[in-house]
Coordinates of C-alpha atoms and ligand atoms in Angstrom, one line a residue:
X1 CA 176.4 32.7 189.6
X2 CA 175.1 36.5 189.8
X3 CA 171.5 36.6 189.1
X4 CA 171.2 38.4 185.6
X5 CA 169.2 41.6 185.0
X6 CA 166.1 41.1 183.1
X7 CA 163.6 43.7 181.1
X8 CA 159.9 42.4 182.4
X9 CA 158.3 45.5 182.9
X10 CA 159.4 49.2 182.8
X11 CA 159.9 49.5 186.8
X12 CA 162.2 47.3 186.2
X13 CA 165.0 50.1 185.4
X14 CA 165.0 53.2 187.6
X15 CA 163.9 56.8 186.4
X16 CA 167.8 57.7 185.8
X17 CA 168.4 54.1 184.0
X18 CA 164.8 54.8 181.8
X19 CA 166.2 58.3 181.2
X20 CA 169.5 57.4 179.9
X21 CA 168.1 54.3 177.5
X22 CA 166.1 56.8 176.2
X23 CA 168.9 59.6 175.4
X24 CA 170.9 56.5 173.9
X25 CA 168.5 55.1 172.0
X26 CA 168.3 58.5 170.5
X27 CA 171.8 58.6 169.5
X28 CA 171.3 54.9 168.2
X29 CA 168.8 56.3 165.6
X30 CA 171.0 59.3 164.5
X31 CA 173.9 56.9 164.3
X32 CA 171.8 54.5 162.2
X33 CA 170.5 57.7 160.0
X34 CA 174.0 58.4 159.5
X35 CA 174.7 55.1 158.0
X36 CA 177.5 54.4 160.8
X37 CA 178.3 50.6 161.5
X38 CA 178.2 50.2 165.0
X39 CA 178.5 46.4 166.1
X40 CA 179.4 45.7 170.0
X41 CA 177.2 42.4 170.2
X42 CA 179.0 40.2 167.3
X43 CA 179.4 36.8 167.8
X44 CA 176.2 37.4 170.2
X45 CA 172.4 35.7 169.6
X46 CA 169.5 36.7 170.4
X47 CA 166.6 33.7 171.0
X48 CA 163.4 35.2 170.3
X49 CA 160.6 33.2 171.8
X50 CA 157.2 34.1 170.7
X51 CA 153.9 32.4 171.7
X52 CA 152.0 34.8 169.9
X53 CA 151.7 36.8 166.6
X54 CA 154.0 39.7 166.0
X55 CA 155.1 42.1 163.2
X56 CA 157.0 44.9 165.2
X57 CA 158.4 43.3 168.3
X58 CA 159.4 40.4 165.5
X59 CA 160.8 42.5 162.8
X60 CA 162.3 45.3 165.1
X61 CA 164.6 42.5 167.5
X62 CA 165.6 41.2 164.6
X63 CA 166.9 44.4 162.5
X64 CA 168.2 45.2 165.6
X65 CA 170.9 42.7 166.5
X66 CA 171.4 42.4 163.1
X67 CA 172.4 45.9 162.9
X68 CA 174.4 45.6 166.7
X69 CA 176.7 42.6 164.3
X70 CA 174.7 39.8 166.1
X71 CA 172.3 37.5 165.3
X72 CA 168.7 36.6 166.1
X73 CA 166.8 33.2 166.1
X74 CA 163.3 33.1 165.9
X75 CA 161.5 30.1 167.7
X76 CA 157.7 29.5 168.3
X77 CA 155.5 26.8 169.8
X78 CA 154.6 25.1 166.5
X79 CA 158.2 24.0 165.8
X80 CA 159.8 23.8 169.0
X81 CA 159.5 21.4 171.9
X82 CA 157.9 24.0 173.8
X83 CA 154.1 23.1 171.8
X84 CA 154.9 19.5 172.8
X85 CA 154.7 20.2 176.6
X86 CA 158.2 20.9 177.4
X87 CA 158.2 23.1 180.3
X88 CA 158.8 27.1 179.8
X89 CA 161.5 26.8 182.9
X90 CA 163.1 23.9 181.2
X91 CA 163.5 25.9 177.6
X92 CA 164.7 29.2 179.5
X93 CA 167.7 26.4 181.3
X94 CA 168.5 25.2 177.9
X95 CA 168.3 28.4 175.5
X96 CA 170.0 30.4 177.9
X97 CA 173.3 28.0 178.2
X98 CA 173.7 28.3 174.4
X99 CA 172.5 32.2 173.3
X100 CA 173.2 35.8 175.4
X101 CA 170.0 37.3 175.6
X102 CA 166.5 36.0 175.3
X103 CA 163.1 37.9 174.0
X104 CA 160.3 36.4 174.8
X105 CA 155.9 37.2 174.1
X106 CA 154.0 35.4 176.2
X107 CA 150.5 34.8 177.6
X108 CA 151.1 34.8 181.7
X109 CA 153.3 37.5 183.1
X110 CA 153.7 34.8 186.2
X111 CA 155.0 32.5 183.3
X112 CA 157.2 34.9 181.7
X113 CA 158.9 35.6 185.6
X114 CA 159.3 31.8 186.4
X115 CA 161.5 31.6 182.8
X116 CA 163.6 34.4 183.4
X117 CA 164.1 33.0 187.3
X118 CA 165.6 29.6 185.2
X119 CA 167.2 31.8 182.6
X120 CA 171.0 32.4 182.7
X121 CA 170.7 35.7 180.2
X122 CA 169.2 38.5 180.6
X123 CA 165.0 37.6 179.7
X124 CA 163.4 40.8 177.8
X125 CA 159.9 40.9 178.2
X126 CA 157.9 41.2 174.9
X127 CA 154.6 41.6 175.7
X128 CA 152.9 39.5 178.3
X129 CA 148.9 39.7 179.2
X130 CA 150.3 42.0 181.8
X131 CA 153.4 44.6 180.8
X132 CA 154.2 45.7 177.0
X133 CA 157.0 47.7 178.3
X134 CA 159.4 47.8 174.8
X135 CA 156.4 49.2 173.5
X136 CA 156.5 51.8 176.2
X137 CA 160.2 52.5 175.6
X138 CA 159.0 53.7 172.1
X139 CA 156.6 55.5 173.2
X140 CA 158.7 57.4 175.4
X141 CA 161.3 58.1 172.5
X142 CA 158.6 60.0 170.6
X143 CA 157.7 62.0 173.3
X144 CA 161.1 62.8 174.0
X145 CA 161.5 63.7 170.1
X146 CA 158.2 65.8 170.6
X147 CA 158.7 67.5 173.7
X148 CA 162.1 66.6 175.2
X149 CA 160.3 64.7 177.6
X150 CA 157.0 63.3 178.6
X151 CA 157.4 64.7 182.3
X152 CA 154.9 66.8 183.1
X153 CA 152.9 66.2 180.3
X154 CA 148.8 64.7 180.1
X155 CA 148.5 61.3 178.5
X156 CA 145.3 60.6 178.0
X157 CA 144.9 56.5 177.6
X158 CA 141.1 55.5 176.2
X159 CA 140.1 52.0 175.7
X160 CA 140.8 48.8 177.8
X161 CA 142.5 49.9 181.1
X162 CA 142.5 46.6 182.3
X163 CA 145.5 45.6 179.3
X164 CA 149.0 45.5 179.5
X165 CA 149.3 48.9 177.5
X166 CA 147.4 50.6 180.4
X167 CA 149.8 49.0 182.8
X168 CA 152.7 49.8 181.4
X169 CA 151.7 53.8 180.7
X170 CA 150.7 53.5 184.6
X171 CA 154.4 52.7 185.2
X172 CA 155.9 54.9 182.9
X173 CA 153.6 58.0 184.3
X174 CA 154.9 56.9 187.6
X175 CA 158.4 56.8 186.7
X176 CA 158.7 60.1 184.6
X177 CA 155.8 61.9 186.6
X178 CA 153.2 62.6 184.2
X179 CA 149.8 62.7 184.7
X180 CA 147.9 59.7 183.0
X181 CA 144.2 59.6 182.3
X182 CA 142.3 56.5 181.5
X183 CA 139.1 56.5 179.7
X184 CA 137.2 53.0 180.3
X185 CA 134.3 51.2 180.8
X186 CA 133.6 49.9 184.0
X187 CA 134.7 46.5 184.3
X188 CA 137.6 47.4 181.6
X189 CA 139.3 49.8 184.3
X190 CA 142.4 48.9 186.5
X191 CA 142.1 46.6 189.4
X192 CA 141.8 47.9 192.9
X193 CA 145.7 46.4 193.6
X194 CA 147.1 47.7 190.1
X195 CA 145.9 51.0 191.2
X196 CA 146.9 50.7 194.7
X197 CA 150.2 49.6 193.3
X198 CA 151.2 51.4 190.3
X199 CA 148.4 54.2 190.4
X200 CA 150.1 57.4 192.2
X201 CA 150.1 59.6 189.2
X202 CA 146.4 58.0 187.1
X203 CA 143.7 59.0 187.0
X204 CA 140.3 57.0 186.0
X205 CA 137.3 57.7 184.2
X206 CA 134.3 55.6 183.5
X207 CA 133.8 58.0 180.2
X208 CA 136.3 59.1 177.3
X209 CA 135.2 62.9 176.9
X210 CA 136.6 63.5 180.5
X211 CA 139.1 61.2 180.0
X212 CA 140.8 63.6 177.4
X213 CA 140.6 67.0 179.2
X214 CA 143.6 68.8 178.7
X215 CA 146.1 65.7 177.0
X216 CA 149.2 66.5 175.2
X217 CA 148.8 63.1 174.1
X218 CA 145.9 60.9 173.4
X219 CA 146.9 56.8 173.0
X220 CA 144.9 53.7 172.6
X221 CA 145.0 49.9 171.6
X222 CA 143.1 47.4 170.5
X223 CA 139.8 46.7 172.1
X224 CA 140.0 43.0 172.1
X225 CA 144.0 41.7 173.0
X226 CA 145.9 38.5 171.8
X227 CA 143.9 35.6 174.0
X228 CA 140.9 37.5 174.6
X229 CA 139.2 36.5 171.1
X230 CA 136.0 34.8 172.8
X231 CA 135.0 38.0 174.5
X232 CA 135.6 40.2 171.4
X233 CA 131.8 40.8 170.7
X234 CA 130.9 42.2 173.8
X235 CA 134.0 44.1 174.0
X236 CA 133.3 45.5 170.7
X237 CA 129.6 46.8 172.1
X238 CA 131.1 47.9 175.7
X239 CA 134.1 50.1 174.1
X240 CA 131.7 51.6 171.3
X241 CA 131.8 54.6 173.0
X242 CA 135.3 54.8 173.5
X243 CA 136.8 54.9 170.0
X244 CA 139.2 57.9 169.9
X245 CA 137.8 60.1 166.7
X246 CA 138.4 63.7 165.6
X247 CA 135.2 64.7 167.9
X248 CA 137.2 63.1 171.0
X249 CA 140.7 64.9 170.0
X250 CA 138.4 67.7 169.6
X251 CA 138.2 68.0 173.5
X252 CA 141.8 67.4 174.2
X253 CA 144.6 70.5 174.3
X254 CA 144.4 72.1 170.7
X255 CA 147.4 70.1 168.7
X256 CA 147.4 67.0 171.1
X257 CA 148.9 64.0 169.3
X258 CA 147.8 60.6 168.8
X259 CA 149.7 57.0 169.1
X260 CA 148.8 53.6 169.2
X261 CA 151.2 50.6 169.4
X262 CA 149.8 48.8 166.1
X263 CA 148.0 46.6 164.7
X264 CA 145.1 49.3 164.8
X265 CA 141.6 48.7 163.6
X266 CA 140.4 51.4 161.8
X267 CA 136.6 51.6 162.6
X268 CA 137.2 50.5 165.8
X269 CA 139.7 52.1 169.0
X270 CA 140.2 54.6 166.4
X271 CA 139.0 56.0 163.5
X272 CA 140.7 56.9 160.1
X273 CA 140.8 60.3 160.0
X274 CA 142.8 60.1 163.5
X275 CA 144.9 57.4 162.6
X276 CA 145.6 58.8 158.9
X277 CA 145.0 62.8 160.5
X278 CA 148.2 65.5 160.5
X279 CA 148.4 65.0 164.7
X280 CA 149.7 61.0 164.4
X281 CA 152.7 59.8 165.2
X282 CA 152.0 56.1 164.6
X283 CA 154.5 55.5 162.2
X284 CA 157.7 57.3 163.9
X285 CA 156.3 55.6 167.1
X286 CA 156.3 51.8 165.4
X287 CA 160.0 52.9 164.0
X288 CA 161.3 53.6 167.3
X289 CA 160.6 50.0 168.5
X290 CA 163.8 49.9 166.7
X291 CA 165.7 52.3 168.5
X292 CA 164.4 52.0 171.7
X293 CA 165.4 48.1 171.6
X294 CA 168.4 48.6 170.8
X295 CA 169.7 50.6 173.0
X296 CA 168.2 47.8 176.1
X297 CA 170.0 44.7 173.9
X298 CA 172.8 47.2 174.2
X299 CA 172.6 47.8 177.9
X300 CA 171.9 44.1 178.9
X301 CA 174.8 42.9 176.9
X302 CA 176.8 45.0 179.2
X303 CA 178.0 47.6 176.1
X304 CA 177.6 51.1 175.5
X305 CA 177.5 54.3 177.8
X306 CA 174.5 53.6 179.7
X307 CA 175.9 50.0 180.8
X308 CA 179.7 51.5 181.5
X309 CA 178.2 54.7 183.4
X310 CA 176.4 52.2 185.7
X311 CA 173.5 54.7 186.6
Ligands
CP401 N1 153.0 46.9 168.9 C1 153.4 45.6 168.8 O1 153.9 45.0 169.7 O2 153.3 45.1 167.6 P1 153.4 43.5 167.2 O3 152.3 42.8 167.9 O4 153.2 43.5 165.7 O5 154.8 43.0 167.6
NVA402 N1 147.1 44.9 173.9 C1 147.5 44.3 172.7 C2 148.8 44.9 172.3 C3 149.3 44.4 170.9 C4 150.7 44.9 170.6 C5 147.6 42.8 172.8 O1 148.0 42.3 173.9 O2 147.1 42.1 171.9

C-alpha cells in the first residue's frame, strides 16, 4: 500500500506545491465570498484529534469540510480511549481504516510522526510543540493578499524563538526566500541544530529594537505555549522586554503590519494599541485558517487543481 502524503510541517510541500495551495486557497475564499457550493469531499470525514485546547484550528477544520460537503468528528483524550492509555500508533491504525483524513494537535512532534507512520490517510499536523504549519499557511495568504507575496519581504518574529511559530516562519522564510528576523532572549532563541537546519534565510537577535529594523511585517505569539504553564512566571519577566508595542513598530519600515496567530494577551507579547491599531491584520489572518485549510483537505483528498496538476 503506497505510503500516504501527510501535512507535518511546511517543508513538507515544495516551494511550487506551497505556492500553488496558496493561489487556491485564494480562489477558495472568493468562491466562498461568492456564495458558490463547491463540495468534492462528500461522503468524506475528517477525525480531528486534539490533545489540547483550540478555537481556530477547531472551528476552522470543521467549517471547512463542512463547506467541501464532508464531515468532521471531533475526538479528545477525555472521551476517547486515547486518555485511558491506548497507544497514539494504535488510534492512528484504527481511525484511519474508518475516516479519509486525520487532524491532529499534539504535544511531541516525534509523537505526531510515529501516528502518521501507522496512519493509512493522509495525518495533517495541527500544531505540535515543534511546527504550527496551518497557522503558517494563513499567514502566508495574508501576505499574499498584502503584497502578492511574502518573497523578498522582512518578517520580523519577537518573542519565544525557541516555539513552533518561530519554527515554522524559519521554514516558510526558507521556502519563499524572505528574510526572517527573530527578536529573543537568550535561552528563548533557536537551537544550534534548528538553525543549522532550517536557518539559511534568519537572522537572530538577543534584543527586539534590532530585531525589527526594516520589517514589512512584525509577528509574535504567546510568551508562555500550551504545556509550558509551570515556567510561565519567569517567562513573563524574561520576555518583558520583548512585547511588540507602538514604540517597537515605531522602529520597523513606516506602515509595517502586525499578526499574531491568537489567543493573544493583551498586556503581554503585545499591547492593545498594536493589536486593536490600523496596521493589524489579526482578524483576516485568523479567517484565513479557513481558506488556507481548505485548500490542503482539498489537495490531500486528491481533488482540485493543485492535486490534478501534480506540481
Ligand atoms: N492560532 C491557533 O492555532 O488558534 P487555536 O489554538 O485557537 O486553534
Ligand atoms: N505557540 C502557541 C501557539 C498557539 C496557537 C502554543 O503552542 O500554545
Amino acid at each position: 500500500m503506497k505510503a500516504p502524503r501527510h501535512f507535518l510541517r511546511l517543508q513538507d510541500f515544495s516551494r511550487r506545491e506551497l505556492e500553488a495551495l496558496l493561489h487556491r486557497a485564494a480562489e477558495l475564499k472568493r468562491m466562498q465570498r461568492a456564495g458558490e457550493s463547491y463540495t468534492p469531499l462528500a461522503q468524506r470525514t475528517l477525525a480531528m484529534v486534539f490533545e489540547k485546547s483550540s478555537t481556530r484550528t477547531r472551528v476552522s477544520f470543521e467549517t471547512g469540510m463542512a463547506q467541501l460537503g464532508g464531515h468532521a468528528l471531533f475526538l479528545s483524550p477525555r472521551d476517547t480511549q486515547l486518555g485511558r492509555g491506548e497507544s497514539i500508533e494504535d488510534t492512528a491504525r484504527v481511525l484511519s481504516r474508518m475516516v479519509d483524513l486525520i487532524m491532529i494537535r499534539t504535544f511531541s512532534h516525534a509523537g505526531l510522526e510515529a501516528f502518521a507512520r501507522a496512519s493509512r490517510v493522509p495525518v495533517i499536523n495541527g500544531l505540535s510543540d515543534d511546527h504550527h504549519p496551518c497557522q503558517l499557511l494563513a499567514d502566508l495568504l495574508t501576505a499574499q493578499e498584502l503584497w502578492g507575496s511574502v518573497t523578498g519581504r522582512t518578517v520580523a518574529f519577537i518573542g519565544d524563538g525557541a516555539n513552533n511559530m518561530a519554527r515554522s516562519w524559519m521554514e516558510a522564510a526558507q521556502l519563499l526566500d524572505f528574510q526572517l528576523q527573530i527578536g529573543a532572549p537568550e535561552g528563548f532563541q533557536p537551537s544550534a541544530a534548528v538553525q543549522a537546519e532550517l536557518g539559511a534565510r534568519t537572522r537572530v537577535f538577543s534584543n527586539a529594537q534590532a530585531a525589527v529594523q526594516n520589517a514589512d511585517l512584525v509577528v509574535t505569539d504567546v510568551w508562555t505555549s500550551m504545556g509550558q504553564e509551570a515556567e510561565s512566571a519567569e517567562r513573563l519577566a524574561r520576555f518583558a522586554p520583548f512585547q511588540v508595542n507602538a514604540a517597537l513598530m515605531a522602529q520597523a519600515k513606516p506602515g509595517a503590519v502586525f499578526m499574531h496567530c491568537l489567543p493573544a494577551h493583551r498586556g503581554e507579547e503585545v499591547s492593545a494599541e498594536v493589536i486593536d491599531g490600523p496596521h493589524s491584520l489579526v482578524w483576516e489572518e485568523a479567517e484565513n485558517r479557513l481558506h488556507a485549510q481548505k485548500a490542503v483537505l482539498e489537495f490531500l483528498a486528491g481533488f482540485g487543481p493543485v492535486a490534478k496538476s501534480g506540481v
